[in-house]
PDB file of C-alpha atoms in Angstrom:
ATOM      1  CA  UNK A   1      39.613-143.758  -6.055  1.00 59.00           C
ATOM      2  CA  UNK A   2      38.357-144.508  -9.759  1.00 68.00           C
ATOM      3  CA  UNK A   3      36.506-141.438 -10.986  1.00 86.00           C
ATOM      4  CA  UNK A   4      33.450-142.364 -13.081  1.00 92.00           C
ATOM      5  CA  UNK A   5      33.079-140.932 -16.488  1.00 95.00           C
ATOM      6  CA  UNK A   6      29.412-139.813 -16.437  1.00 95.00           C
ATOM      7  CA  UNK A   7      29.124-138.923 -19.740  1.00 95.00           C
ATOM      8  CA  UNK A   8      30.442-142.326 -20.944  1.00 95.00           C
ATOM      9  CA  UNK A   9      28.203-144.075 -18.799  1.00 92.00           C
ATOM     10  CA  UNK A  10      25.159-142.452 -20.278  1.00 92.00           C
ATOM     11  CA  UNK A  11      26.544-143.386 -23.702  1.00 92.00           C
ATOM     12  CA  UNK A  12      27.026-146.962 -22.896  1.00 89.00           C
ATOM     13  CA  UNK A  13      23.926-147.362 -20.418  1.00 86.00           C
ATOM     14  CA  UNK A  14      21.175-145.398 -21.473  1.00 82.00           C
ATOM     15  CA  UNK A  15      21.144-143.981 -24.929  1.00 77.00           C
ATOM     16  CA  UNK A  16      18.975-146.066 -27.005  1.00 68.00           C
ATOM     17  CA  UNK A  17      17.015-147.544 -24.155  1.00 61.00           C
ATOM     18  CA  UNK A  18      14.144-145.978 -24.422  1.00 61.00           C
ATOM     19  CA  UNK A  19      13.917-145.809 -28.564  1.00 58.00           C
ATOM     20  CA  UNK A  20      15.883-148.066 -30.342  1.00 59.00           C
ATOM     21  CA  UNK A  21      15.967-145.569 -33.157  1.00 61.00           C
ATOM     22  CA  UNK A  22      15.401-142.329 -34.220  1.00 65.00           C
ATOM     23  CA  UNK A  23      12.403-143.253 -36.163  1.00 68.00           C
ATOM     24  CA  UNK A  24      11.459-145.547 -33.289  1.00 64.00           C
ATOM     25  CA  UNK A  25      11.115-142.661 -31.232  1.00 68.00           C
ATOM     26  CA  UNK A  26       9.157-140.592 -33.510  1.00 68.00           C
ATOM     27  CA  UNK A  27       6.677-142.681 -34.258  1.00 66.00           C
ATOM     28  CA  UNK A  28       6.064-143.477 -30.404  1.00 69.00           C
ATOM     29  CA  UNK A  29       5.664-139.610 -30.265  1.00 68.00           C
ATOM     30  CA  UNK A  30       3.674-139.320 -33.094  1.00 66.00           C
ATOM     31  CA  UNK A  31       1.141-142.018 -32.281  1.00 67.00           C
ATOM     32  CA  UNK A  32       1.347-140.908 -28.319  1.00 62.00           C
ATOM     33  CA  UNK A  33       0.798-137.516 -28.868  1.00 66.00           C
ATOM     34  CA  UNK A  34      -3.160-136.864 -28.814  1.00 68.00           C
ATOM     35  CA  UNK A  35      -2.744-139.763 -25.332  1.00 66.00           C
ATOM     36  CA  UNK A  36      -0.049-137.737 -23.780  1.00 69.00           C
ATOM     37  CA  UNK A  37      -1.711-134.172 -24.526  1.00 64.00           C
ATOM     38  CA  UNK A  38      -5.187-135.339 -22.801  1.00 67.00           C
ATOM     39  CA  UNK A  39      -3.040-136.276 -19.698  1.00 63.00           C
ATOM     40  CA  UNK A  40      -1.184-133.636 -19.187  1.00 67.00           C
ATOM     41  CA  UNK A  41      -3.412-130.157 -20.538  1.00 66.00           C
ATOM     42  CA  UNK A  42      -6.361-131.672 -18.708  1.00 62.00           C
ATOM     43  CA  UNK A  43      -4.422-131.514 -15.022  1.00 60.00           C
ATOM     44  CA  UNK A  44      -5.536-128.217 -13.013  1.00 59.00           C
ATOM     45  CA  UNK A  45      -2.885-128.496 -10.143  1.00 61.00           C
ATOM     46  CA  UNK A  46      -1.631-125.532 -10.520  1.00 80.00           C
ATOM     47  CA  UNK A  47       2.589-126.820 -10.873  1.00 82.00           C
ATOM     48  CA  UNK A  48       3.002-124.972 -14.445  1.00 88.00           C
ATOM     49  CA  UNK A  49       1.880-122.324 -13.450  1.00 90.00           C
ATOM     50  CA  UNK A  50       4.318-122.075 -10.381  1.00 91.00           C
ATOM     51  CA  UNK A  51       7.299-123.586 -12.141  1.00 93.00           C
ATOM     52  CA  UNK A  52       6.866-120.368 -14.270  1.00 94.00           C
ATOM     53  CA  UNK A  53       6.316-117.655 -11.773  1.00 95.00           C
ATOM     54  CA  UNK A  54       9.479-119.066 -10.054  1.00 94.00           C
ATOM     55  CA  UNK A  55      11.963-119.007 -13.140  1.00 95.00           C
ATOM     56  CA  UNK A  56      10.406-115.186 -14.411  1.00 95.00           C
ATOM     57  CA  UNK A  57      11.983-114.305 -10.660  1.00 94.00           C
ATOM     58  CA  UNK A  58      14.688-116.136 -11.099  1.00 95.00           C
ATOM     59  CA  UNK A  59      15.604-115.258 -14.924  1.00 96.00           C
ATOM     60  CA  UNK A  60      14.028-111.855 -15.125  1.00 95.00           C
ATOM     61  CA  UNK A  61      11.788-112.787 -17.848  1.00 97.00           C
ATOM     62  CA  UNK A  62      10.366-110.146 -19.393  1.00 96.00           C
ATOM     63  CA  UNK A  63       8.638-109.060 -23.213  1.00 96.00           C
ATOM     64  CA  UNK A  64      12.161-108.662 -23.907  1.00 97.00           C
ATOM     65  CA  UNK A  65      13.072-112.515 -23.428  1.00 98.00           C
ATOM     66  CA  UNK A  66      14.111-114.565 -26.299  1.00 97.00           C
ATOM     67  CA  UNK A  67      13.636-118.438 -24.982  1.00 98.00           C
ATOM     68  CA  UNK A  68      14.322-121.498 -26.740  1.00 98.00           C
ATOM     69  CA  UNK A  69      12.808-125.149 -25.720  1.00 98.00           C
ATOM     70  CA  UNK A  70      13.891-128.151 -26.546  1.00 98.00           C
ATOM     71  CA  UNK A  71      10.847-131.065 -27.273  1.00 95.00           C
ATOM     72  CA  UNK A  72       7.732-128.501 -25.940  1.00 95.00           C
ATOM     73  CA  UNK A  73       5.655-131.554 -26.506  1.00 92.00           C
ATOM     74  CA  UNK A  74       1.932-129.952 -26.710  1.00 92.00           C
ATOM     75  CA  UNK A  75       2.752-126.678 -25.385  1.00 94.00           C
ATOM     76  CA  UNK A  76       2.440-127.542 -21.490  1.00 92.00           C
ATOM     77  CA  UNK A  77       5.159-124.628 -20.651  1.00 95.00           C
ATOM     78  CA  UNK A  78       5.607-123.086 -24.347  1.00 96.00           C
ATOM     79  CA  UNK A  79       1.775-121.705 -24.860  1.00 95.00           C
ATOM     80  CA  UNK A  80       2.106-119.657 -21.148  1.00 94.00           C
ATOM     81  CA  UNK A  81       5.498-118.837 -21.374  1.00 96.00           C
ATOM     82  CA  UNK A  82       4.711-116.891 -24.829  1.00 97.00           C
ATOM     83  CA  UNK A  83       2.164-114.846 -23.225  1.00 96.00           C
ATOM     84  CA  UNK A  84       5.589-113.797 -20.963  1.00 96.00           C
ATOM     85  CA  UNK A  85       8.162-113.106 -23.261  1.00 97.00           C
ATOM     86  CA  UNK A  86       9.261-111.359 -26.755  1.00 97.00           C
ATOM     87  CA  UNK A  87       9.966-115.084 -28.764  1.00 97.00           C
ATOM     88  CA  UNK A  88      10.298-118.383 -27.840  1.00 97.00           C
ATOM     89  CA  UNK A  89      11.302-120.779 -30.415  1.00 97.00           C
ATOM     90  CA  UNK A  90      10.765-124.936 -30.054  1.00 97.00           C
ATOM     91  CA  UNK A  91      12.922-128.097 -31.437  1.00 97.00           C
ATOM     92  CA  UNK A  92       9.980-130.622 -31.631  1.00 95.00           C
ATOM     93  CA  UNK A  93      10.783-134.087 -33.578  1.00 91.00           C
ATOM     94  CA  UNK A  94       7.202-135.443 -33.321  1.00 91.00           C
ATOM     95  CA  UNK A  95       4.512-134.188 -35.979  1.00 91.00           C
ATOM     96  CA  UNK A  96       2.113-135.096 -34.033  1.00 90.00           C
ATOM     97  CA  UNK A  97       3.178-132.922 -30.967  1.00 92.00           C
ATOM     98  CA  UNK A  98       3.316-129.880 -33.671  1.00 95.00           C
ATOM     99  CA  UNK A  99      -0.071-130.334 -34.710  1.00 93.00           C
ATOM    100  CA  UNK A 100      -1.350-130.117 -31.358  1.00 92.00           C
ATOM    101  CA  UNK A 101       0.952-127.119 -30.380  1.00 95.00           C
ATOM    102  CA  UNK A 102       0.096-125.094 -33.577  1.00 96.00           C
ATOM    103  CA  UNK A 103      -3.422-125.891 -33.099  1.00 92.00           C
ATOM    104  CA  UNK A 104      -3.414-124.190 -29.621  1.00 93.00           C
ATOM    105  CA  UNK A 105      -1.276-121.473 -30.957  1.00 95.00           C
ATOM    106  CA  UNK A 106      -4.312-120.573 -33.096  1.00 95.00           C
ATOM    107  CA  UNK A 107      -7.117-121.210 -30.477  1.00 93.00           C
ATOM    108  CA  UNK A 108      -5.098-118.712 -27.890  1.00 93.00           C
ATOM    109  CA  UNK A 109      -3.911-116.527 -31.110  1.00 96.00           C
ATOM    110  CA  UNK A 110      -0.343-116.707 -30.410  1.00 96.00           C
ATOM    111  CA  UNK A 111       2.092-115.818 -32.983  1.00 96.00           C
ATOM    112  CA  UNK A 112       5.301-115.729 -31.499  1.00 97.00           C
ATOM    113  CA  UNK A 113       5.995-119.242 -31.106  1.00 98.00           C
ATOM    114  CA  UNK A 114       8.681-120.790 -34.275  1.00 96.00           C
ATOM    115  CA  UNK A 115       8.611-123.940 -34.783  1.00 97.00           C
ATOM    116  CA  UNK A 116      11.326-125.915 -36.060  1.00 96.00           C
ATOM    117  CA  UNK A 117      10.851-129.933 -36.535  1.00 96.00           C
ATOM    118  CA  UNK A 118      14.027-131.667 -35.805  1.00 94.00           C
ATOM    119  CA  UNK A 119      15.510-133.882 -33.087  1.00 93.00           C
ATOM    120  CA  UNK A 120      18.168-131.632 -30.525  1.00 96.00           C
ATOM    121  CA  UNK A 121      20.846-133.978 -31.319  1.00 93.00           C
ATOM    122  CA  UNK A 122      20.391-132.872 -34.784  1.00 94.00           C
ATOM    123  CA  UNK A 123      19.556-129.005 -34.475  1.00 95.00           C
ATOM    124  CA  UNK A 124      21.980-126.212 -35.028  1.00 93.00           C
ATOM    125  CA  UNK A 125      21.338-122.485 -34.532  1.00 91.00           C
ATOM    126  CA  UNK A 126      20.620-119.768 -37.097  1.00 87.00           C
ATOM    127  CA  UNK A 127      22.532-117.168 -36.415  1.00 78.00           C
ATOM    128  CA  UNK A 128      19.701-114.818 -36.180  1.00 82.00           C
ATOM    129  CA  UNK A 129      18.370-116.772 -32.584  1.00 86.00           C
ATOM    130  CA  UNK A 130      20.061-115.790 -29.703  1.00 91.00           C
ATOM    131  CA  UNK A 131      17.999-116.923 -26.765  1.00 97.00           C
ATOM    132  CA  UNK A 132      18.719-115.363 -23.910  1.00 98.00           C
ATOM    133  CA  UNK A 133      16.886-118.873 -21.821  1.00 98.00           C
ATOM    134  CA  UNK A 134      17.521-122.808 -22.901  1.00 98.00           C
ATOM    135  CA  UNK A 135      14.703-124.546 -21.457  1.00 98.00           C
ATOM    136  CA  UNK A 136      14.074-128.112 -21.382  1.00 97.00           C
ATOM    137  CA  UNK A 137      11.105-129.771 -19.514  1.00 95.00           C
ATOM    138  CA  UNK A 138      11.354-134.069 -19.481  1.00 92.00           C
ATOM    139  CA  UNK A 139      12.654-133.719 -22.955  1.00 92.00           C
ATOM    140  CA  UNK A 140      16.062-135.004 -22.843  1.00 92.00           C
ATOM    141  CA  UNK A 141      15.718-138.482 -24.538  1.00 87.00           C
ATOM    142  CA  UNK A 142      19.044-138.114 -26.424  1.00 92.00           C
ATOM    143  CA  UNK A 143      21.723-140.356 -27.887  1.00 90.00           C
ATOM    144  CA  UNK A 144      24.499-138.043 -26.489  1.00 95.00           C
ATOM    145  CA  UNK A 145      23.580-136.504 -22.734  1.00 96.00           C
ATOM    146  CA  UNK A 146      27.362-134.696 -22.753  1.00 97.00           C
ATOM    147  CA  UNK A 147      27.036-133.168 -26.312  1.00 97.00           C
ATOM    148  CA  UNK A 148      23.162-132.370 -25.255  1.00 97.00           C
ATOM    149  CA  UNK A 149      24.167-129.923 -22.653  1.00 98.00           C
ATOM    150  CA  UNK A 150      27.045-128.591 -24.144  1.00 97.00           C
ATOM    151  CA  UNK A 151      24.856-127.170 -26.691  1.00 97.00           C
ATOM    152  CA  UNK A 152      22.566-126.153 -24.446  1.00 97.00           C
ATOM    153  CA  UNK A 153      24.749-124.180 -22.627  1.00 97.00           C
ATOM    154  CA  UNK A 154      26.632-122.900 -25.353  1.00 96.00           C
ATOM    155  CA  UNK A 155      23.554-121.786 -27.454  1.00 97.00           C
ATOM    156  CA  UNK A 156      22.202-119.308 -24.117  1.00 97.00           C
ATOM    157  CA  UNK A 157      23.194-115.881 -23.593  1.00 97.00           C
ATOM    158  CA  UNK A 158      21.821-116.092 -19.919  1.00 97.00           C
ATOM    159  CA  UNK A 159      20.347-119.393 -18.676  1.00 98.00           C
ATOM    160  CA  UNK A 160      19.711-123.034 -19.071  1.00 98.00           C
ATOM    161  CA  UNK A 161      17.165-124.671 -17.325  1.00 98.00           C
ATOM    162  CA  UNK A 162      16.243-128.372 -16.924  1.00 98.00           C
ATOM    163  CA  UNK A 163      13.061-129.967 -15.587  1.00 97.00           C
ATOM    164  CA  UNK A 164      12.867-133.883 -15.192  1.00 95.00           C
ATOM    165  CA  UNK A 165      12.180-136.774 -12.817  1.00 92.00           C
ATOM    166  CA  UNK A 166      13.714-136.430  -9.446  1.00 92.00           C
ATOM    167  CA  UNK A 167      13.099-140.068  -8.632  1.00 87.00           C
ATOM    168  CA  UNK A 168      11.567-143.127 -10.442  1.00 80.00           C
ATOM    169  CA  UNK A 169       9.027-142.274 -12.820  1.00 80.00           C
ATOM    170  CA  UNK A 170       5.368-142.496 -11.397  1.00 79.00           C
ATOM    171  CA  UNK A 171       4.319-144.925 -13.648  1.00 80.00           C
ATOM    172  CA  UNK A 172       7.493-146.952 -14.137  1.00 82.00           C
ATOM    173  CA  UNK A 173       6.382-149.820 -11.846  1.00 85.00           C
ATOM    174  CA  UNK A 174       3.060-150.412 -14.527  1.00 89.00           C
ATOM    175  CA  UNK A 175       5.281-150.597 -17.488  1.00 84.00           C
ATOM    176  CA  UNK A 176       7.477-153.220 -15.818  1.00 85.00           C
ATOM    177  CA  UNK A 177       4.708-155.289 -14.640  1.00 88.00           C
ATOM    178  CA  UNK A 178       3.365-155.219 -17.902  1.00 88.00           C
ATOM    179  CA  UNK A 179       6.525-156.094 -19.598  1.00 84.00           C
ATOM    180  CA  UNK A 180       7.259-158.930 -17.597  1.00 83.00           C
ATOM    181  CA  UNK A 181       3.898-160.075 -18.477  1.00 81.00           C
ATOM    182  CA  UNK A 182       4.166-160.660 -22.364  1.00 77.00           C
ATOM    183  CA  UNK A 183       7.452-159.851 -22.915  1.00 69.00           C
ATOM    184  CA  UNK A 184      10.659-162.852 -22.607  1.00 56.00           C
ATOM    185  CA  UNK A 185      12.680-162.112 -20.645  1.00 50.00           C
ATOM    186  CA  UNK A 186      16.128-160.620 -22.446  1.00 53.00           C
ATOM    187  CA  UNK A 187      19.527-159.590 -19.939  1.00 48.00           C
ATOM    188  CA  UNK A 188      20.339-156.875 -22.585  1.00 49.00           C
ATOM    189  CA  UNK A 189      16.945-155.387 -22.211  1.00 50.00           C
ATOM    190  CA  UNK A 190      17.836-152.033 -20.098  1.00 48.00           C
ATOM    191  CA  UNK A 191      15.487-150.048 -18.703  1.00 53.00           C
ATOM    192  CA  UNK A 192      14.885-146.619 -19.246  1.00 52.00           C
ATOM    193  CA  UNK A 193      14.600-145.003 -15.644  1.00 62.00           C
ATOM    194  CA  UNK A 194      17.138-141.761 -15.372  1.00 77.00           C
ATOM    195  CA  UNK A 195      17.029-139.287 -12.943  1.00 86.00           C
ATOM    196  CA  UNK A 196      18.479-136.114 -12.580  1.00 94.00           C
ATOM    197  CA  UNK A 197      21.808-136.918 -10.620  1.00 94.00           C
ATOM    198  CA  UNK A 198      23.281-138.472 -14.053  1.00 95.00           C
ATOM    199  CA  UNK A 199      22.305-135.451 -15.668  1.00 96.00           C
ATOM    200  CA  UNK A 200      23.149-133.280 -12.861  1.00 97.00           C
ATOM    201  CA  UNK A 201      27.327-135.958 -12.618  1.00 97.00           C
ATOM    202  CA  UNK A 202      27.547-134.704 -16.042  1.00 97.00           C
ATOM    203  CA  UNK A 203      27.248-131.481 -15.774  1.00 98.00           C
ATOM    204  CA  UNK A 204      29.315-131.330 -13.040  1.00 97.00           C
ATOM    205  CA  UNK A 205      31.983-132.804 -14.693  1.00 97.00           C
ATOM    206  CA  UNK A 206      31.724-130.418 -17.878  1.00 97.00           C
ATOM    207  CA  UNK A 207      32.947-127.924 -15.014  1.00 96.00           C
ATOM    208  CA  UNK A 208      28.743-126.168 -14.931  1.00 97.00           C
ATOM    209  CA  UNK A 209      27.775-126.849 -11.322  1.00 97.00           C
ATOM    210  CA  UNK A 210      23.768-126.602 -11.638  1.00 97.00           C
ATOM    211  CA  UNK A 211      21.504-125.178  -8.930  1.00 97.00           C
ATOM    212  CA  UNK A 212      19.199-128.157  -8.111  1.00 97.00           C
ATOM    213  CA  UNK A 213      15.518-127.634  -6.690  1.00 96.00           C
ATOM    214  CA  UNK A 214      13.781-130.844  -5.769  1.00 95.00           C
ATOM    215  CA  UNK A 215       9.837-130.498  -5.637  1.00 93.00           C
ATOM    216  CA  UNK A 216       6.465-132.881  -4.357  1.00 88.00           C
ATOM    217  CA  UNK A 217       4.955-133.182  -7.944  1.00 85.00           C
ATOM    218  CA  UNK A 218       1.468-135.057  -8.339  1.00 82.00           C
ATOM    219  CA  UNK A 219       0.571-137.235 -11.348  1.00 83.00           C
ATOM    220  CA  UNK A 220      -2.601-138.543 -12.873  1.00 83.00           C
ATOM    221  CA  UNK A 221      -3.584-140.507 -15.361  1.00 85.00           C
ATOM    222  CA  UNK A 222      -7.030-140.479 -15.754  1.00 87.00           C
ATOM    223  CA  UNK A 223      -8.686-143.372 -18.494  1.00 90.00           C
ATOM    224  CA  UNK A 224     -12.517-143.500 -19.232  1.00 91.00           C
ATOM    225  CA  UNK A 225     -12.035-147.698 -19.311  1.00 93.00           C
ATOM    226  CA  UNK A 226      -9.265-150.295 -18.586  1.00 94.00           C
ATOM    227  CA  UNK A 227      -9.235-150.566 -22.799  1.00 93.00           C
ATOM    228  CA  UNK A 228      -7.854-147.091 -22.994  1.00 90.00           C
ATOM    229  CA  UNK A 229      -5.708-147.862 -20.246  1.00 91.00           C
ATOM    230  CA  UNK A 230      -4.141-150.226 -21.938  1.00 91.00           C
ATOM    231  CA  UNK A 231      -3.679-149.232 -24.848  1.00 87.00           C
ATOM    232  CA  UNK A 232      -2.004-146.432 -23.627  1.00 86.00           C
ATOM    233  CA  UNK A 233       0.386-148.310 -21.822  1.00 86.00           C
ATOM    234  CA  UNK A 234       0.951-150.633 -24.564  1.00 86.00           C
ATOM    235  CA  UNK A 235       1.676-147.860 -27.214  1.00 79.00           C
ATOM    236  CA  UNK A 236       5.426-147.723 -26.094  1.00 73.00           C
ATOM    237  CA  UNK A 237       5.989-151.057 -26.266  1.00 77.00           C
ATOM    238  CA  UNK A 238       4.031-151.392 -29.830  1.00 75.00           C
ATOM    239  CA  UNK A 239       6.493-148.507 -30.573  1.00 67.00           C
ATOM    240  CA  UNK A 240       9.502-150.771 -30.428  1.00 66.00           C
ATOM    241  CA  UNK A 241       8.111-153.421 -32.054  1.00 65.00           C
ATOM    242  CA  UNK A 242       8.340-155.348 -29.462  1.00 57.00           C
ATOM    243  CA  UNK A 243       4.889-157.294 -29.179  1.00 69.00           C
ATOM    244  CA  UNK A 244       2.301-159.288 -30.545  1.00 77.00           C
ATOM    245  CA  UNK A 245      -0.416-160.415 -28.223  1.00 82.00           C
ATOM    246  CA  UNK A 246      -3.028-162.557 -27.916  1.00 85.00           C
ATOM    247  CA  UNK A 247      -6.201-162.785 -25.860  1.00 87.00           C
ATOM    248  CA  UNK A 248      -4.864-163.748 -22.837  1.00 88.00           C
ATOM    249  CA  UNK A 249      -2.138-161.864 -22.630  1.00 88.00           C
ATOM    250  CA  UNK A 250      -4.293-158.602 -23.231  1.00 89.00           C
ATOM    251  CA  UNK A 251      -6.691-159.850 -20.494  1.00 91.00           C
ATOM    252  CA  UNK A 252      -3.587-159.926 -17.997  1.00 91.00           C
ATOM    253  CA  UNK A 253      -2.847-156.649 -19.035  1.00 91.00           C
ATOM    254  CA  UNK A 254      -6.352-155.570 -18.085  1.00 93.00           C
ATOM    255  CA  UNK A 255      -5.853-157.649 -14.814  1.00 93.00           C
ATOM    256  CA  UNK A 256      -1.890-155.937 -14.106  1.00 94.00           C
ATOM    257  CA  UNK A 257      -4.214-152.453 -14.280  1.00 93.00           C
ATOM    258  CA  UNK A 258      -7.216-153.134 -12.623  1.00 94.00           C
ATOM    259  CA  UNK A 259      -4.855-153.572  -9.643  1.00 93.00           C
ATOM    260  CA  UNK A 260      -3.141-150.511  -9.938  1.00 93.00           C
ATOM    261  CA  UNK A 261      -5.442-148.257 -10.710  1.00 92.00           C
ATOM    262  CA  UNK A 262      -8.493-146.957  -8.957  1.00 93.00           C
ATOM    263  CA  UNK A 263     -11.957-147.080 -10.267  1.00 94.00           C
ATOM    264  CA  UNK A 264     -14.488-144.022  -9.848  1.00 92.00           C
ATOM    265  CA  UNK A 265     -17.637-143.555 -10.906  1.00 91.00           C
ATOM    266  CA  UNK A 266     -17.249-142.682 -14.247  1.00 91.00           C
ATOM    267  CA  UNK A 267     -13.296-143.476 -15.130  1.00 91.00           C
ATOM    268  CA  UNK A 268     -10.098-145.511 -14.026  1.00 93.00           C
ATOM    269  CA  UNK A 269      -7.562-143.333 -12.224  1.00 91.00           C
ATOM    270  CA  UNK A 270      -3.849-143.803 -11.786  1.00 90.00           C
ATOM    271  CA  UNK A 271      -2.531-141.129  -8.982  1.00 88.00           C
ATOM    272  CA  UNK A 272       0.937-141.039  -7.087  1.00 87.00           C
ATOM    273  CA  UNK A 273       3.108-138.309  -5.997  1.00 86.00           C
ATOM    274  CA  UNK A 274       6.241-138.295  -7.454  1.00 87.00           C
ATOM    275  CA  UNK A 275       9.555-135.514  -7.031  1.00 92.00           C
ATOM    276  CA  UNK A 276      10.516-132.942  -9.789  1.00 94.00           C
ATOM    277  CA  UNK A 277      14.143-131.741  -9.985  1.00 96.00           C
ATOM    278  CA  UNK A 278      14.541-128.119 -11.302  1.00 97.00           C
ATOM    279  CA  UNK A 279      18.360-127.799 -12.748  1.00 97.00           C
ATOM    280  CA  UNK A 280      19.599-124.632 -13.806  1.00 97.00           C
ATOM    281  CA  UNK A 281      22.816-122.400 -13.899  1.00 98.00           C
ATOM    282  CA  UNK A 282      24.100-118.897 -15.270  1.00 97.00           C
ATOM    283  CA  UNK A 283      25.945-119.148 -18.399  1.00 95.00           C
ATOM    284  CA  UNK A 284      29.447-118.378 -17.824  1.00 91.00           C
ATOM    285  CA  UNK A 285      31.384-119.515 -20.991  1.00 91.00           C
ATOM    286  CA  UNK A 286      31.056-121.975 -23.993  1.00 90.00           C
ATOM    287  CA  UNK A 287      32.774-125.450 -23.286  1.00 90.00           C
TER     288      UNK A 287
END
């Protein structure tokens, strides 16, 4: 039997696909940012809040915790998970994302967030941060999955933790319609659609064999018009340079959403329940 090499495979398969290029990929975030933030601050469902009762059981976390988070985004986990522990400090590549982040940090006066902008493939400890938690929540675009979680695990003193898409992403199916729309088509195109069983193959093979808890997670998109709707769906592609459209092509745009999502009274909803995988192991030794 031929034994795949996971890490390889993420190498040749997936790095790049989603950004073409570092800079590519910050200035998606960048511009994104304020879209992305309104999403996902604005959803009341309660699943932060429970992802982070369950790992202070799990972890012990305490105000003696030292945590540190790869790509925090706006905050989503990092502004409550301050309020739980002694430090947490974030690897953010997006200036936009910081400006939202430190702008909550000031609203909710918390001061024991540090913020360091650079990319994880990039970032190397201080000697003076010893986390005791490496925690990464659907932040693991990077051009090297193997050397990713190496330093992960080798930067803990206690835990890593992973959260990312346990199947499909919820809103893959738009972006493909949409592609296939105004885009020609290209064989060497790959889509960006990982899941946590490449993630979880890799580990496994760097001899770390993860806990894995799959969760029912519910997302929504909510959009005050189909305008906003698609230009938020059209940032990523305007991102990678990829487009230049004209009227019609926007209209079918507008047409491609108006069929997926659901009008309400006073706004255009996209809703679908989608699975969460929760990865996370002890830290036994650096590899």
């Amino acid at each position: 039997m031929i034994e795949v090499d996971w890490a390889e495979h993420y190498r040749k398969n997936h790095a790049k696909t989603q950004f073409k290029s570092e800079k590519e990929s910050k200035n998606f975030w960048d511009t994104f940012s304020k879209n992305y933030a309104k999403n996902v601050l604005n959803k009341k469902n309660g699943w932060v809040e429970n992802n982070i009762e369950y790992l202070k059981n799990e972890f012990k976390i305490d105000k003696n915790t030292s945590i540190l988070e790869i790509g925090p985004g706006p905050g989503t986990y990092t502004i409550p998970i301050a309020k739980e522990v002694n430090e947490i400090t974030v690897v953010e590549q997006s200036t936009g994302m910081i400006d939202i982040l430190k702008n909550r940090m000031k609203e909710e006066e918390i001061d024991n967030i540090n913020i360091i902008n650079k990319r994880w493939d990039d970032f190397k400890l201080d000697a003076d941060i010893n986390p005791d938690i490496v925690f990464s929540s659907y932040s693991l675009g990077v051009d090297d999955m193997e050397s990713a979680l190496k330093k992960m695990n080798n930067y803990a003193e206690k835990y890593c933790c992973i959260l990312t898409f346990g199947t499909r992403q919820a809103w893959r199916a738009i972006y493909n319609k949409i592609g296939e729309s105004i885009l020609e088509h290209d064989p060497k195109r790959k889509e960006y659609g990982m899941t946590y069983i490449l993630i979880y193959n890799i580990l496994y093979q760097l001899g770390i064999y993860a806990d894995v808890k799959i969760s029912e997670k519910p997302f929504l998109q909510t959009f005050e018009n189909l305008d906003e709707a698609a230009e938020h769906y059209l940032d990523r592609f305007r991102a990678r340079g990829d487009i230049k459209l004209n009227n019609e092509q926007y209209s079918k745009i507008k047409e491609i959403l108006s069929n997926e999502l659901t009008k309400t009274e006073d706004s255009w909803k996209f809703e679908k329940n989608s699975k969460e995988a929760m990865m996370w192991w002890k830290k036994e030794q650096n590899i």
